[in-house]
Coordinates of C-alpha atoms and ligand atoms in Angstrom, one line a residue:
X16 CA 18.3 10.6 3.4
X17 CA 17.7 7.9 0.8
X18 CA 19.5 8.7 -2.3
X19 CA 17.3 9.4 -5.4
X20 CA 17.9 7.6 -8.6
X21 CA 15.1 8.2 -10.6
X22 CA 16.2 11.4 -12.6
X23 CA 19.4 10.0 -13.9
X24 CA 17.5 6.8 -15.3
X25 CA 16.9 8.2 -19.3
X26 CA 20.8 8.8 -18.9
X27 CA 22.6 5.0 -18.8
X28 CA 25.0 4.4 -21.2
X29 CA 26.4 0.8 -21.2
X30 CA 24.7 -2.2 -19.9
X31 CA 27.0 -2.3 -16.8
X32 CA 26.5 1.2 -15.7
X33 CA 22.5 0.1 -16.0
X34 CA 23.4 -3.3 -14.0
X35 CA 25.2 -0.9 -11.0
X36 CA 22.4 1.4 -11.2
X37 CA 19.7 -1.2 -10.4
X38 CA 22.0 -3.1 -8.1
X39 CA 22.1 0.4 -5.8
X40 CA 18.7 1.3 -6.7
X41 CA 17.2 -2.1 -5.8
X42 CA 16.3 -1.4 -1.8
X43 CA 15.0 1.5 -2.5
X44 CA 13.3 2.1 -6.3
X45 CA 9.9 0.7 -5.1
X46 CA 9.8 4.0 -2.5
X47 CA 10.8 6.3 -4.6
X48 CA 9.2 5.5 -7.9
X49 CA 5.7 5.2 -5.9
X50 CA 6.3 8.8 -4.7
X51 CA 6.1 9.6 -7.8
X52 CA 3.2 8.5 -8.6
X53 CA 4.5 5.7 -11.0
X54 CA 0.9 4.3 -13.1
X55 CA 2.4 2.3 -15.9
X56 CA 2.4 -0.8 -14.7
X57 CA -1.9 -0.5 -13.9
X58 CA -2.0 1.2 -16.9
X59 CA -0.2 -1.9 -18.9
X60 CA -2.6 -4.8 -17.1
X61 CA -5.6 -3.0 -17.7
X62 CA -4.9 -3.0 -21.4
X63 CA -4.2 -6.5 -21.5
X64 CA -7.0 -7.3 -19.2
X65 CA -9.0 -5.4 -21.9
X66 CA -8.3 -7.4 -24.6
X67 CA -6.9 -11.2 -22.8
X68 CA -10.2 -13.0 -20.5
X69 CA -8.1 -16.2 -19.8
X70 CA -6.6 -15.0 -16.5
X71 CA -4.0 -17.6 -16.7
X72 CA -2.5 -16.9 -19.6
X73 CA 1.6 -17.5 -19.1
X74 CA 3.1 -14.1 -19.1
X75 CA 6.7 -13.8 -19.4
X76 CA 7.5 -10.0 -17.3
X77 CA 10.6 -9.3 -18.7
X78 CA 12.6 -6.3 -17.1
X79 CA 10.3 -7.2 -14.3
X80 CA 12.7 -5.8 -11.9
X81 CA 11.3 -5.7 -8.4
X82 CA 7.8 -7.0 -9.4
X83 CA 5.8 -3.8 -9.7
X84 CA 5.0 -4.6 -13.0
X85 CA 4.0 -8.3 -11.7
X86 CA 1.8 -6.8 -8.8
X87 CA -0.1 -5.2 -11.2
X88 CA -0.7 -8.0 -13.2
X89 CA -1.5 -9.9 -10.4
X90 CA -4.1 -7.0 -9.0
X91 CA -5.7 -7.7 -12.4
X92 CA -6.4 -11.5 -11.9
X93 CA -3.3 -12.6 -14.1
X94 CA -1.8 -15.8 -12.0
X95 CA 0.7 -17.0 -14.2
X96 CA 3.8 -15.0 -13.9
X97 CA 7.2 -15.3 -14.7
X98 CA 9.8 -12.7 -14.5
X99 CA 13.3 -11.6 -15.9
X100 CA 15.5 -9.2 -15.8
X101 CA 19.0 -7.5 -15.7
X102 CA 20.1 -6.8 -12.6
X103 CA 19.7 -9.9 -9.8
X104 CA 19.0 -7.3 -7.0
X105 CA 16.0 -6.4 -8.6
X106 CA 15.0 -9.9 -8.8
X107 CA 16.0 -10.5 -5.0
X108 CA 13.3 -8.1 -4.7
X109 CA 10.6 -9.7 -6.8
X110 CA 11.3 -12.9 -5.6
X111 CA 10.0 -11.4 -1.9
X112 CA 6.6 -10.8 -3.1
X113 CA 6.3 -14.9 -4.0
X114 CA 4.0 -14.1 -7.3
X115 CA 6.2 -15.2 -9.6
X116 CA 6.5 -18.9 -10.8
X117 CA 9.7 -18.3 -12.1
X118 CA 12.6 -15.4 -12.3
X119 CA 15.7 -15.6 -14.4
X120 CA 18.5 -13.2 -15.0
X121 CA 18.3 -12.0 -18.9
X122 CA 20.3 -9.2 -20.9
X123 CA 17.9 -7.7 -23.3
X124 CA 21.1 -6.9 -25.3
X125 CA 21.4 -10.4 -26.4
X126 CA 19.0 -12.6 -28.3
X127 CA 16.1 -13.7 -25.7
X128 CA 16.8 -17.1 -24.3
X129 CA 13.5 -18.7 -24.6
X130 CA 11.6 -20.8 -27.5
X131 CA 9.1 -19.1 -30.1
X132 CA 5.5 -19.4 -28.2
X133 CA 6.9 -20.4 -24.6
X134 CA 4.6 -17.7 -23.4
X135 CA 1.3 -16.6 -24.3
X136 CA 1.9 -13.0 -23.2
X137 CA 5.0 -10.8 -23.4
X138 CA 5.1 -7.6 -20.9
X139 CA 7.8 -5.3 -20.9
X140 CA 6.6 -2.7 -18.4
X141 CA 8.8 0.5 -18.7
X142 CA 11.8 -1.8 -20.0
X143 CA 12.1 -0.7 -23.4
X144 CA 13.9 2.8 -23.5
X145 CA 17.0 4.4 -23.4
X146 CA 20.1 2.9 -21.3
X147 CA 17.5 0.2 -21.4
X148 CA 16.2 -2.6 -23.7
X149 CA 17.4 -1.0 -27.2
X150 CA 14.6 -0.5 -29.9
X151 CA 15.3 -3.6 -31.9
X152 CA 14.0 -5.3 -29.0
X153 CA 10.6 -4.5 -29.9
X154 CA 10.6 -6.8 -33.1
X155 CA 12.7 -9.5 -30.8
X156 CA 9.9 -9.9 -28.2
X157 CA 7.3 -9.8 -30.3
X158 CA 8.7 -12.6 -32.9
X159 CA 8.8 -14.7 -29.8
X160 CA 5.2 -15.1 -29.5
X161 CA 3.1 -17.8 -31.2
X162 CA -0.3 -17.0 -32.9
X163 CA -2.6 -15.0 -31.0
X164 CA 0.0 -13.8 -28.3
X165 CA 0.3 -10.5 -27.1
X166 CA 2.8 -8.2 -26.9
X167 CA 2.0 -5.1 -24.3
X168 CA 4.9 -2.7 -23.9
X169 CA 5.3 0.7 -23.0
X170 CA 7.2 3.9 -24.5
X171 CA 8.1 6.9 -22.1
X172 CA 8.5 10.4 -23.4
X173 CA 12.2 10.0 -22.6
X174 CA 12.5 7.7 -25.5
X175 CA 9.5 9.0 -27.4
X176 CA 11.9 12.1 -27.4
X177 CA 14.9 9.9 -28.5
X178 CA 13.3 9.2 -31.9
X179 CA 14.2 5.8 -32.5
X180 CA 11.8 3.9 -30.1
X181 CA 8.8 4.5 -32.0
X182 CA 9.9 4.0 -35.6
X183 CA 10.5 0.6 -34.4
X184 CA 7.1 -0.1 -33.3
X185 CA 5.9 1.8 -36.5
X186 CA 7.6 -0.9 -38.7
X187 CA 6.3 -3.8 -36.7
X188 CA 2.5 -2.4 -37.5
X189 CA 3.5 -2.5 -40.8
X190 CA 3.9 -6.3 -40.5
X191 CA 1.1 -8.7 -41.5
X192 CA 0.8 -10.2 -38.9
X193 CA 0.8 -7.4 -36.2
X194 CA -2.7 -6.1 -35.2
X195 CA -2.5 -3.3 -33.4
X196 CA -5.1 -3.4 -30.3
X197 CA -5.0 -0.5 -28.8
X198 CA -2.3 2.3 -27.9
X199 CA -2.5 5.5 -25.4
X200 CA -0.9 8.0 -24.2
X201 CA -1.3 8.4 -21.0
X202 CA 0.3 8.9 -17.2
X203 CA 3.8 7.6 -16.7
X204 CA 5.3 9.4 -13.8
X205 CA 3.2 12.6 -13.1
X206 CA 5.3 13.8 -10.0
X207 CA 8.1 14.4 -12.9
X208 CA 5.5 15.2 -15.9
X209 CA 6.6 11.9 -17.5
X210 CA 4.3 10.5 -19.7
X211 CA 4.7 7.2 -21.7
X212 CA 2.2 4.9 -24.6
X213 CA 1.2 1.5 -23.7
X214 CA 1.0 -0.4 -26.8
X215 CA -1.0 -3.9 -27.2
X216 CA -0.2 -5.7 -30.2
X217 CA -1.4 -9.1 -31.5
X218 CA -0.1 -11.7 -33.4
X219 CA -2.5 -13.0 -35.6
X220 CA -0.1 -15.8 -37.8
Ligands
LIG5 C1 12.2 1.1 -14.7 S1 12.5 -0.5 -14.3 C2 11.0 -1.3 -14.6 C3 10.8 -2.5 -13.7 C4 9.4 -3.1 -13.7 N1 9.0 -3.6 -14.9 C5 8.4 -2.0 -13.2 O1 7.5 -1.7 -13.9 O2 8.6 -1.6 -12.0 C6 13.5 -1.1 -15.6 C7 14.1 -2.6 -15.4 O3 14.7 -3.0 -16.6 C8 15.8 -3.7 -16.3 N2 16.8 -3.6 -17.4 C9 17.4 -2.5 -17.9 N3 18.2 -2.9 -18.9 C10 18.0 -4.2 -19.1 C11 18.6 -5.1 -20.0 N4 19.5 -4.8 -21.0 N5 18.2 -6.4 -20.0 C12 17.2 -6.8 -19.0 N6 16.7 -6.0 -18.1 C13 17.1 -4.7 -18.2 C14 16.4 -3.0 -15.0 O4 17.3 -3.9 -14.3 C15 15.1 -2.7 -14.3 O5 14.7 -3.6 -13.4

């Protein structure tokens, strides 16, 4: 039997223990989070599809690990993807599904390696949460984009729970120059009665 890793994901403590925990998890997490029924991903390209026409777009899918997140992008019309994340065997695996332009190994604990407006969309797609991408993240990826970029991102309960997740998105609403487009609350992983939000955020200046 395939060993499950999904229940001790909210419980990561250092960025190497996260790195091993993909690694093993790689040949296998696309199985086992489908099981259960995973829906963020559709849930996060619908709301940019909502509120982004231009279908090509560059989107930079960070924590894109096997390319869930992509495929869903991709199911949406999005055809300008490029990928990054922690842990290379996850990015073995998103390389496979040829719908990425680019993939990149990245540490979400260090400043993001890209210029200010490189991409016109940022997507972290269950990225940002605990053992994961740390809450001052949030304000990281967004400062990245240029004018009129969007930031979609989601929140599960796990880190809704962990009370400093959302206080960071609270304080980038209270910037000027972050327009809130729309945020819900909706199905995360229902086979475990996870829920997370999936924020879309502007950049008007
Ligand atoms: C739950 S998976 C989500 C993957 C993909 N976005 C999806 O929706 O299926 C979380 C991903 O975040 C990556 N990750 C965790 N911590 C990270 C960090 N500090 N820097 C970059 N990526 C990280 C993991 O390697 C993993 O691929």
């Amino acid at each position: 039997m395939t060993k499950a890793f999904l229940k001790n994901s909210y419980v990561l403590n250092s960025v190497d223990n996260t790195r091993d925990y993909y690694r093993d998890w790689a040949a296998s997490y696309d199985e086992e989070i489908t099981e259960n029924g995973y829906q963020t991903p559709k849930r996060c390209a619908e709301a940019l599809a909502r509120h982004q026409e231009n279908k090509s777009v560059s989107i930079l899918d960070i924590g894109c690990g096997t390319g869930l997140s992509g495929m869903a992008f991709r199911a949406e019309g999005f055809n300008n993807l490029h990928g990054n994340d922690l842990s290379q065997e996850m990015l073995d695996v998103a390389a496979t599904r040829s719908i990425y332009q680019t993939l990149s190994l990245a540490d979400l604990h260090n400043p993001l390696d890209f210029d200010t407006g490189a991409y016109d969309v940022i997507a972290a797609v269950g990225v940002i949460s605990v053992g994961h991408a740390p809450p001052s993240t949030i304000a990281q990826m967004f400062g990245k984009l240029a004018q009129d970029g969007i930031f979609v991102f989601s929140i599960n309960d796990a880190s809704i729970a962990d009370g400093t997740f959302v206080p960071a998105v609270e304080q980038l609403l209270a910037s000027e120059n972050a327009l809130l487009c729309e945020a819900h609350y909706g199905e995360h992983l229902p086979k475990i009665g996870m829920k997370s939000t999936v924020y879309v955020i502007k950049k008007t200046a």
